Coordinates of C-alpha atoms in Angstrom, one line a residue:
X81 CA 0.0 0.0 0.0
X82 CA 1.3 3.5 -1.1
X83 CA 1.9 6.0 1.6
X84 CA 0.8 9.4 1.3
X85 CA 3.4 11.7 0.2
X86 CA 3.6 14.1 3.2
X87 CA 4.3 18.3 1.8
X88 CA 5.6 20.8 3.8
X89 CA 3.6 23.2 2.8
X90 CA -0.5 23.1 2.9
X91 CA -2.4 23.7 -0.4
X92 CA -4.3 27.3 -0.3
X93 CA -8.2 27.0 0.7
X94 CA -10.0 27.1 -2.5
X95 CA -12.2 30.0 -0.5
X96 CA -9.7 32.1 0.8
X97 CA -8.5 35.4 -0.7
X98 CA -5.7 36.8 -0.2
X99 CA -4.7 40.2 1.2
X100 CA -3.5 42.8 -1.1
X101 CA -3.8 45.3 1.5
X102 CA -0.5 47.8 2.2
X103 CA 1.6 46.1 5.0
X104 CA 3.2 48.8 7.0
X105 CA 7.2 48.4 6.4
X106 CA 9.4 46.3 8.2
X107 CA 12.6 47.7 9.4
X108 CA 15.9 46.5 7.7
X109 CA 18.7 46.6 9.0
X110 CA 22.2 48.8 7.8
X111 CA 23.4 47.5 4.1
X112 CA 26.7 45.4 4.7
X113 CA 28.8 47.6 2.3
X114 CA 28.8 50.9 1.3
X115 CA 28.1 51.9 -2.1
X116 CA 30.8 53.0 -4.7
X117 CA 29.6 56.4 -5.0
X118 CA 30.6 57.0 -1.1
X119 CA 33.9 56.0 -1.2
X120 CA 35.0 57.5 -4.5
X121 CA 37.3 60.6 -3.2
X122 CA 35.7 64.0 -3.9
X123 CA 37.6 66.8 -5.7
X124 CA 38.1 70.5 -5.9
X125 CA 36.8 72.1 -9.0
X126 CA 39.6 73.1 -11.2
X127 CA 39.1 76.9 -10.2
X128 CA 38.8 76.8 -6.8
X129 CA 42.7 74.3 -6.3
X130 CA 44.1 77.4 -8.4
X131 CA 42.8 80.2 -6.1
X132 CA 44.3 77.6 -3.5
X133 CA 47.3 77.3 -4.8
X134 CA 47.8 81.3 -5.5
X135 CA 46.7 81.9 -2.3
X136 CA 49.8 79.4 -0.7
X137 CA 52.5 81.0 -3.4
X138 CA 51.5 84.4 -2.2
X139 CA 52.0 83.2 1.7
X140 CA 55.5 82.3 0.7
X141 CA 56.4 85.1 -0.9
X142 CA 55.2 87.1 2.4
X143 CA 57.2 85.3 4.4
X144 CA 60.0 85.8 2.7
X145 CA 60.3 89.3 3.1
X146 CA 59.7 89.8 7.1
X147 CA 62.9 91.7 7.2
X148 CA 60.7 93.2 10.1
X149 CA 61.2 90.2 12.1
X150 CA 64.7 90.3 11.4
X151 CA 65.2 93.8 12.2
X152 CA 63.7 93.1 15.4
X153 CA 65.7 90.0 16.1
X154 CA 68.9 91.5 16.0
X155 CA 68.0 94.6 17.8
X156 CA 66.7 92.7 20.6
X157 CA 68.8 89.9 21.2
X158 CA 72.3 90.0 22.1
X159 CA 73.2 86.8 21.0
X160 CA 71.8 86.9 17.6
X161 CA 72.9 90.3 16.9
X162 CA 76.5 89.1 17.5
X163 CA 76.3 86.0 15.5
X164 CA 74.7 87.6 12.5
X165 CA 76.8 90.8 12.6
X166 CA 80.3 88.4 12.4
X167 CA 78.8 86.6 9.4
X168 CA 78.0 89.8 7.4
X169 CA 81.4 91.0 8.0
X170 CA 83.3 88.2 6.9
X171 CA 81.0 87.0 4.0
X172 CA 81.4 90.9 2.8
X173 CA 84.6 90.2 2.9
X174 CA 84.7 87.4 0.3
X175 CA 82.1 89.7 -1.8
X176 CA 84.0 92.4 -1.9
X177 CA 87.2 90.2 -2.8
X178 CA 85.1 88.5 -5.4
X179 CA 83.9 92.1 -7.0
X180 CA 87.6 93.4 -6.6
X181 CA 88.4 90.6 -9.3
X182 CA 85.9 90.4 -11.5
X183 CA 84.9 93.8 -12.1
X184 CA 88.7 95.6 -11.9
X185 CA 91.3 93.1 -12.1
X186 CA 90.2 91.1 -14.2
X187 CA 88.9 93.5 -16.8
X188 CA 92.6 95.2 -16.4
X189 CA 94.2 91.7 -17.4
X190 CA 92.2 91.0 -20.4
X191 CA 92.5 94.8 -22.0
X192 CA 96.7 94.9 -22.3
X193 CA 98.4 93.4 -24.9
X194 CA 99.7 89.4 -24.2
X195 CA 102.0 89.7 -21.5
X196 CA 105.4 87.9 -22.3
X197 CA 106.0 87.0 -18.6
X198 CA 104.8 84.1 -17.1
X199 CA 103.7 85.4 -13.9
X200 CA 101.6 88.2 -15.9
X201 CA 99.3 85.9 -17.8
X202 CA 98.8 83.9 -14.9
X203 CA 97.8 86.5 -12.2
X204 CA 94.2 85.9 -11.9
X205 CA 95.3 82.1 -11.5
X206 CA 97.4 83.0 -8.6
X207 CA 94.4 84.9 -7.2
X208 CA 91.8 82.4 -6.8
X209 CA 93.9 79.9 -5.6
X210 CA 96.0 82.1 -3.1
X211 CA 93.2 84.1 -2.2
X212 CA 89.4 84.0 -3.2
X213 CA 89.4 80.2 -2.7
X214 CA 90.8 80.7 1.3
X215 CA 88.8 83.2 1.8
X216 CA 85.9 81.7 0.5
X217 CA 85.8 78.3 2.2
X218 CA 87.0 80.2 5.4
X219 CA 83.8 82.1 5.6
X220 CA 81.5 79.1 4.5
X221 CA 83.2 77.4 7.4
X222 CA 82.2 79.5 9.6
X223 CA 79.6 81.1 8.3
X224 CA 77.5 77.7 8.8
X225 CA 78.8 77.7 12.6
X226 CA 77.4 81.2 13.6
X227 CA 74.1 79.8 11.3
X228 CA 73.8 76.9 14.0
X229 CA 74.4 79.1 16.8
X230 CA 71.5 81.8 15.2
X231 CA 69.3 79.3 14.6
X232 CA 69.4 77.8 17.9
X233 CA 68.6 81.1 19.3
X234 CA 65.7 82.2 17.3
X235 CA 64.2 78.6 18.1
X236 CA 65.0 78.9 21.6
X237 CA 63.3 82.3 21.6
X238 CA 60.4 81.5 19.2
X239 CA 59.0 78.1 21.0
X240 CA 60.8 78.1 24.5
X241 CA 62.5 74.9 23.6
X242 CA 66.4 73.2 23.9
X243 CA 67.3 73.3 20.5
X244 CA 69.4 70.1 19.9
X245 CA 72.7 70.2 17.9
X246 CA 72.2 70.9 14.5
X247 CA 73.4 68.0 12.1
X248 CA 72.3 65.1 14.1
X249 CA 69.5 62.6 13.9
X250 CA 68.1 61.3 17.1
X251 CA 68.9 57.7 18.1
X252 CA 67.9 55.2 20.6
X253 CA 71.4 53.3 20.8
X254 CA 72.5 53.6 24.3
X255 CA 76.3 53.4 22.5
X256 CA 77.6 57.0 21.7
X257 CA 80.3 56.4 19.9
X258 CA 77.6 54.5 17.4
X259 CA 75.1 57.8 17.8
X260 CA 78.7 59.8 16.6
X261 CA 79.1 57.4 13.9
X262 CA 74.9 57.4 12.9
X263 CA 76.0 61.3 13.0
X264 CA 79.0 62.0 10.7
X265 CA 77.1 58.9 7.6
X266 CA 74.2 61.0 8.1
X267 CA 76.5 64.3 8.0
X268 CA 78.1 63.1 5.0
X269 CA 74.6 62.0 3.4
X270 CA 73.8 65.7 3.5
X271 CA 76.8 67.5 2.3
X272 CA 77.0 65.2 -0.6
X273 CA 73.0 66.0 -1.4
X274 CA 74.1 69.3 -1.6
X275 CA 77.0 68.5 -4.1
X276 CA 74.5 67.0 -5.9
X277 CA 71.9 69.6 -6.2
X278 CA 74.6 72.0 -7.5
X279 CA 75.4 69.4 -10.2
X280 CA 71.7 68.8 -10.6
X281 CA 71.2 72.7 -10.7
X282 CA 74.1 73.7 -13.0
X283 CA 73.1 70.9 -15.0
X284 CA 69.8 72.0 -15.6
X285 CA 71.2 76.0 -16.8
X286 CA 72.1 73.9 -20.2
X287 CA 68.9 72.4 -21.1
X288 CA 67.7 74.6 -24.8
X289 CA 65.2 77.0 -24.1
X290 CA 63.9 76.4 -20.5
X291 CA 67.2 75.4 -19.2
X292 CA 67.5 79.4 -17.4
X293 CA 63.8 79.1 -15.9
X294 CA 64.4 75.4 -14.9
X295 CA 67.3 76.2 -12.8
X296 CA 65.9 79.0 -11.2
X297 CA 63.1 77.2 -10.1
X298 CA 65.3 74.6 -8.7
X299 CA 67.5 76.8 -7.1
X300 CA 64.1 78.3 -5.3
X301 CA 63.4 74.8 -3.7
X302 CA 66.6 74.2 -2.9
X303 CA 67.4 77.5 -1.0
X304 CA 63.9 77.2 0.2
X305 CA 65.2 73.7 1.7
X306 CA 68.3 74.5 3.4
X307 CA 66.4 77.5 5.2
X308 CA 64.3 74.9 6.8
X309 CA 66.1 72.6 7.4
X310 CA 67.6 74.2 11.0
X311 CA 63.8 73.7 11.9
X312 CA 63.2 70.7 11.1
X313 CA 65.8 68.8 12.4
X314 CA 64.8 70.8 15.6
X315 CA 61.4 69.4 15.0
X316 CA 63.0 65.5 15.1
X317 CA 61.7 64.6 11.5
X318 CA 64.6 62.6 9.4
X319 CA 65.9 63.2 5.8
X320 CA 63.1 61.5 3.9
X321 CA 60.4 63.6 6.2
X322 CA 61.8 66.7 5.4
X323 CA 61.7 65.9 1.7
X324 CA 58.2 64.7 1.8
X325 CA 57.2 67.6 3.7
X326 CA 58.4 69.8 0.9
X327 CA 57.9 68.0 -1.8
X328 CA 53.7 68.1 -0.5
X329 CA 54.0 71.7 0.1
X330 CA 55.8 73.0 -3.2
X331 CA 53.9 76.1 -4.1
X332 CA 54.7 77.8 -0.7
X333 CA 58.5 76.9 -0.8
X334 CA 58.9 77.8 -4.7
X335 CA 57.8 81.1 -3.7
X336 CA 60.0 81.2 -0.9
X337 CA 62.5 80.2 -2.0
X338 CA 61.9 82.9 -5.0
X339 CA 64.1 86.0 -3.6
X340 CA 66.9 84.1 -2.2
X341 CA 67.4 82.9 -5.7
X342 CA 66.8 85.9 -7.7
X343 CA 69.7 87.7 -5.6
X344 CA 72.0 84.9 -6.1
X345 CA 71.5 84.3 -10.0
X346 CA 73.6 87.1 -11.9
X347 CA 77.2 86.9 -10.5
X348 CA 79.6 84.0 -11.2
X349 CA 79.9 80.9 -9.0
X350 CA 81.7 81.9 -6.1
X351 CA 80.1 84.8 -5.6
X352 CA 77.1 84.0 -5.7
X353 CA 78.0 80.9 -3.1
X354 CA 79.3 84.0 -1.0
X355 CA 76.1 86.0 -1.5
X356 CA 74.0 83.5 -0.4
X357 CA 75.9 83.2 2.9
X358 CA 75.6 86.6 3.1
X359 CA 71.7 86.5 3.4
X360 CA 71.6 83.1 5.2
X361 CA 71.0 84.3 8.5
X362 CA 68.3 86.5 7.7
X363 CA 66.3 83.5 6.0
X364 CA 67.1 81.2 9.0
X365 CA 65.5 83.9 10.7
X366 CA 62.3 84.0 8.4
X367 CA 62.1 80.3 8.7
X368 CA 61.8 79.8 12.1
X369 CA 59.2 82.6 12.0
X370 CA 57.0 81.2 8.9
X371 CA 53.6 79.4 8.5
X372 CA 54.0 76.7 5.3
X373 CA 50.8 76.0 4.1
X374 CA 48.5 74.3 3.8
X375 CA 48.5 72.6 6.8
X376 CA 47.0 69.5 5.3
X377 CA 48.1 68.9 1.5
X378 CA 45.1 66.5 1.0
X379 CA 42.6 67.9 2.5
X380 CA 43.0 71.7 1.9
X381 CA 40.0 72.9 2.0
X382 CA 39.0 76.6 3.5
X383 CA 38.9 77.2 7.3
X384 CA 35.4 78.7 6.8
X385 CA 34.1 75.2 5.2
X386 CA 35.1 73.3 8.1
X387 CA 33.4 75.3 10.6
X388 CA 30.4 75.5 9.0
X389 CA 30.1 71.9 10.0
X390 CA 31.6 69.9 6.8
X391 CA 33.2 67.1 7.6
X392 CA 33.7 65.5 4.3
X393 CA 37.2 65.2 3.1
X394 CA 37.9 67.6 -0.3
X395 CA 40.7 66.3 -2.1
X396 CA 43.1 69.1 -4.7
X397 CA 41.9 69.2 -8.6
X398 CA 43.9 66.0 -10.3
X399 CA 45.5 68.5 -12.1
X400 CA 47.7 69.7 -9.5
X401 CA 49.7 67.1 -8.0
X402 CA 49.5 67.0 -4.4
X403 CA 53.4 65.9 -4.2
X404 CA 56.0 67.2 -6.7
X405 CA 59.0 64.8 -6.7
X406 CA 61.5 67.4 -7.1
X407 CA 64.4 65.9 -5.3
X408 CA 63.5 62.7 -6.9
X409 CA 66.8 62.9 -9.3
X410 CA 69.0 64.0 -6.6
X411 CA 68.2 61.3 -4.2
X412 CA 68.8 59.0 -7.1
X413 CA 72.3 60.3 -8.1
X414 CA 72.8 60.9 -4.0
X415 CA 72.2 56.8 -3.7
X416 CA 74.7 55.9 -6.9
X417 CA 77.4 57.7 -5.3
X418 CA 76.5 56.6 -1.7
X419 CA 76.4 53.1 -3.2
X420 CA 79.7 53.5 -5.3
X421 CA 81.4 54.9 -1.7
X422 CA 80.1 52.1 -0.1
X423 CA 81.2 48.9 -2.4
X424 CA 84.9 50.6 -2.3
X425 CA 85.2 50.9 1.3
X426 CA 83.2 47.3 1.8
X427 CA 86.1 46.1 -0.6
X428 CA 88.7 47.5 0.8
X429 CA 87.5 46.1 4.6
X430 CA 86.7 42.8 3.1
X431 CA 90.1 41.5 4.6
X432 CA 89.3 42.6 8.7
X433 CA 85.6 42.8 10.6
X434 CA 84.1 46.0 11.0
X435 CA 83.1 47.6 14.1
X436 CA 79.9 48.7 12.1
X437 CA 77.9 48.4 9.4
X438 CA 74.3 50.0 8.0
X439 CA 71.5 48.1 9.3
X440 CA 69.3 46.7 6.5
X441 CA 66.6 46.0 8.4
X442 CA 65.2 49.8 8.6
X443 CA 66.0 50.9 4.7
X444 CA 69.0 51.9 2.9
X445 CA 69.6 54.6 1.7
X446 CA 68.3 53.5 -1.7
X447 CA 64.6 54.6 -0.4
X448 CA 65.3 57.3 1.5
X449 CA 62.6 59.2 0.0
X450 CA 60.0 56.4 0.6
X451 CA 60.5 55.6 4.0
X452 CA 60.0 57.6 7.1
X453 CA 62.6 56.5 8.8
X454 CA 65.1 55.8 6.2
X455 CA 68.2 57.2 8.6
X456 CA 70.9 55.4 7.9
X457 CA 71.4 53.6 11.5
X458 CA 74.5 51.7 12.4
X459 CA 75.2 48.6 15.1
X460 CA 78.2 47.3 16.6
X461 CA 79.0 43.8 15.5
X462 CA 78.0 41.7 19.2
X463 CA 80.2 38.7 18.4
X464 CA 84.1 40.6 18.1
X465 CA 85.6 40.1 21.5
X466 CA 86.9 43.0 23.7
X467 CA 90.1 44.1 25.2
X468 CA 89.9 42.2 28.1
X469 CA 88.5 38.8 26.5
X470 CA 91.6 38.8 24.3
X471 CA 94.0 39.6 27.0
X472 CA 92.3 37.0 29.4
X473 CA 92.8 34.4 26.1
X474 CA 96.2 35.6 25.4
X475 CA 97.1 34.7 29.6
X476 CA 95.9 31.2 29.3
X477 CA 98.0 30.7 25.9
X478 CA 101.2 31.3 27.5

């Protein structure tokens, strides 16, 4: 016998109707993911990233003529006023050497007849060599101590804070002979990053057409970045943060940079290395005293937008890059030569240990404009043996 074929589900009543009455809604809950539209970033119109972007150029170029704040630095502090008034004497100095060439002895050599002495046709050789370059490298010696010494001051004054020796990195390694060592790479990082940017610079002078405009522009970040950089490294951020912080902020600092680099574009090399040092101080000054903007690269909208309750985040017009890699080529030809440096001393003290060595582990400085922390850090080898073990080993030999 065939059992019934039991079904879930009951078949309607052939007299009921159903109920197309409206049910009231039933609450649902929150959707799971959140639509495209939401999280696609929202932009500035074209129009409104330009006034933006004016607005930040003209902020530089403000700040970089508070030659009121200067005034009134020097006037008012001892210390300062000392510093700064030794570096415009000797830095005139090489100037006025400089001018004293090039505009009468020089001009004097070159309108007589060809000299049949030696020593005649090589007087302006003698010259440089014997004088301008001594001078010279004397007062850029110096002239970047007494910058250390002003710039310490004016932070000291400006945020009530220890300034911390200029040209060091903070470390954690209890070992100070390793912090000296971290020190003098990271010392030797920078001056050959500025070698490089000089190359980079002069470089850029003999591109056709554009190659003037080009290098002005270059010199403007680059002044603009040695300005800042006392306060900065006051400020604890490392080489590849100070880059970045530029590099996001590159319509103030072009414009900053602007009158340094104007004033130090129409003489030859050497003087206008001397000319710069010359108005160094001041710009230290105007540094530690500026406001960079914006204060948020990408989000930079109004002050008046944010109050008024707005919360959402308004991103620059894609057609203004938020970061401009400008150092990008030096820190690439500042990395060959570092690596080049590095492989002939590593060859050279293949044959012993080393006490030290660059630690892999937080970045090379092949990505030094990547990383945050891209210092180059050094760390004493832990299995060498000290004085004493080898003496104590030496004692049981004989």
């Amino acid at each position: 016998m065939q059992k019934p074929i039991l079904r879930h589900q009951q078949e309607p009543h052939p007299h009921r109707t159903r109920d197309y009455s409206p049910q009231p809604a039933q609450p649902t809950g929150a959707p799971r993911f959140a639509s495209a539209r939401a999280s696609y970033p929202v932009f500035l119109s074209f129009q409104d990233t330009l006034k933006l972007q004016i607005g930040w150029a003209w902020r530089g170029l403000v700040d970089a003529f508070r030659w009121d704040v200067v005034i009134s630095l020097m006037s008012s502090d001892a210390e300062v006023r000392a510093n700064a008034l030794k570096s415009f004497v000797l830095n005139g100095i090489s100037l006025l050497s400089i001018y004293v060439f090039d505009l009468l002895l020089q001009p004097l050599a070159q309108e007589r007849p060809q000299p049949q002495k030696w020593l005649h046709r090589n007087v302006g050789l003698f010259y440089r060599v014997l004088w301008l370059l001594p001078v010279v490298g004397v007062s850029l010696y110096l002239n970047a101590s007494w910058c250390s010494l002003i710039a310490k001051r004016t932070f000291t004054l400006r945020y009530g804070l220890a300034y911390p020796y200029v040209g060091t990195i903070p470390t954690t390694s209890p070992n100070a002979y390793i912090a000296f060592l971290n020190s003098l790479a990271t010392s030797a990082y920078r001056a050959v990053m500025i070698a490089t940017c000089v190359f980079l610079s002069l470089a850029l002078g003999y591109v056709p057409a554009v190659g003037g405009i080009a290098e002005t522009i270059f010199f403007c970040w680059v002044d603009a970045y040695y300005c800042f950089e006392f306060i900065w490294i006051a400020r604890g951020l490392s080489l590849s943060r100070r880059i970045r912080y530029l590099e996001e902020r590159w319509m103030y600092y072009v414009a900053f940079g602007l009158p340094s680099a104007v004033i130090c574009m129409w003489g030859s090399a050497l003087a206008n290395a001397a000319l710069f040092a010359f108005i160094f101080p001041s710009y230290i000054i105007m540094a530690m005293h500026a406001h960079p903007v914006p204060t948020d690269p990408y989000n930079p909208s109004s002050p008046a937008s944010a109050s008024a309750g707005s919360a959402q985040i308004m991103h620059p017009s894609p057609y203004f890059p938020i970061r401009l890699r400008i150092f990008a080529p030096v820190i690439f030809l500042n990395d060959c030569i570092v690596s080049v440096l590095s492989l002939c001393t590593r060859q050279r003290s293949s044959a012993r240990p080393t006490a030290f060595f660059p630690d892999r582990d937080v970045g090379t400085s092949g990505r030094m404009e990547e990383g945050e922390d891209a210092a180059v850090e050094l760390r004493p080898l832990h299995n060498r043996p000290t004085l004493r073990q080898t003496a104590v080993a030496r004692r049981k030999l004989d």
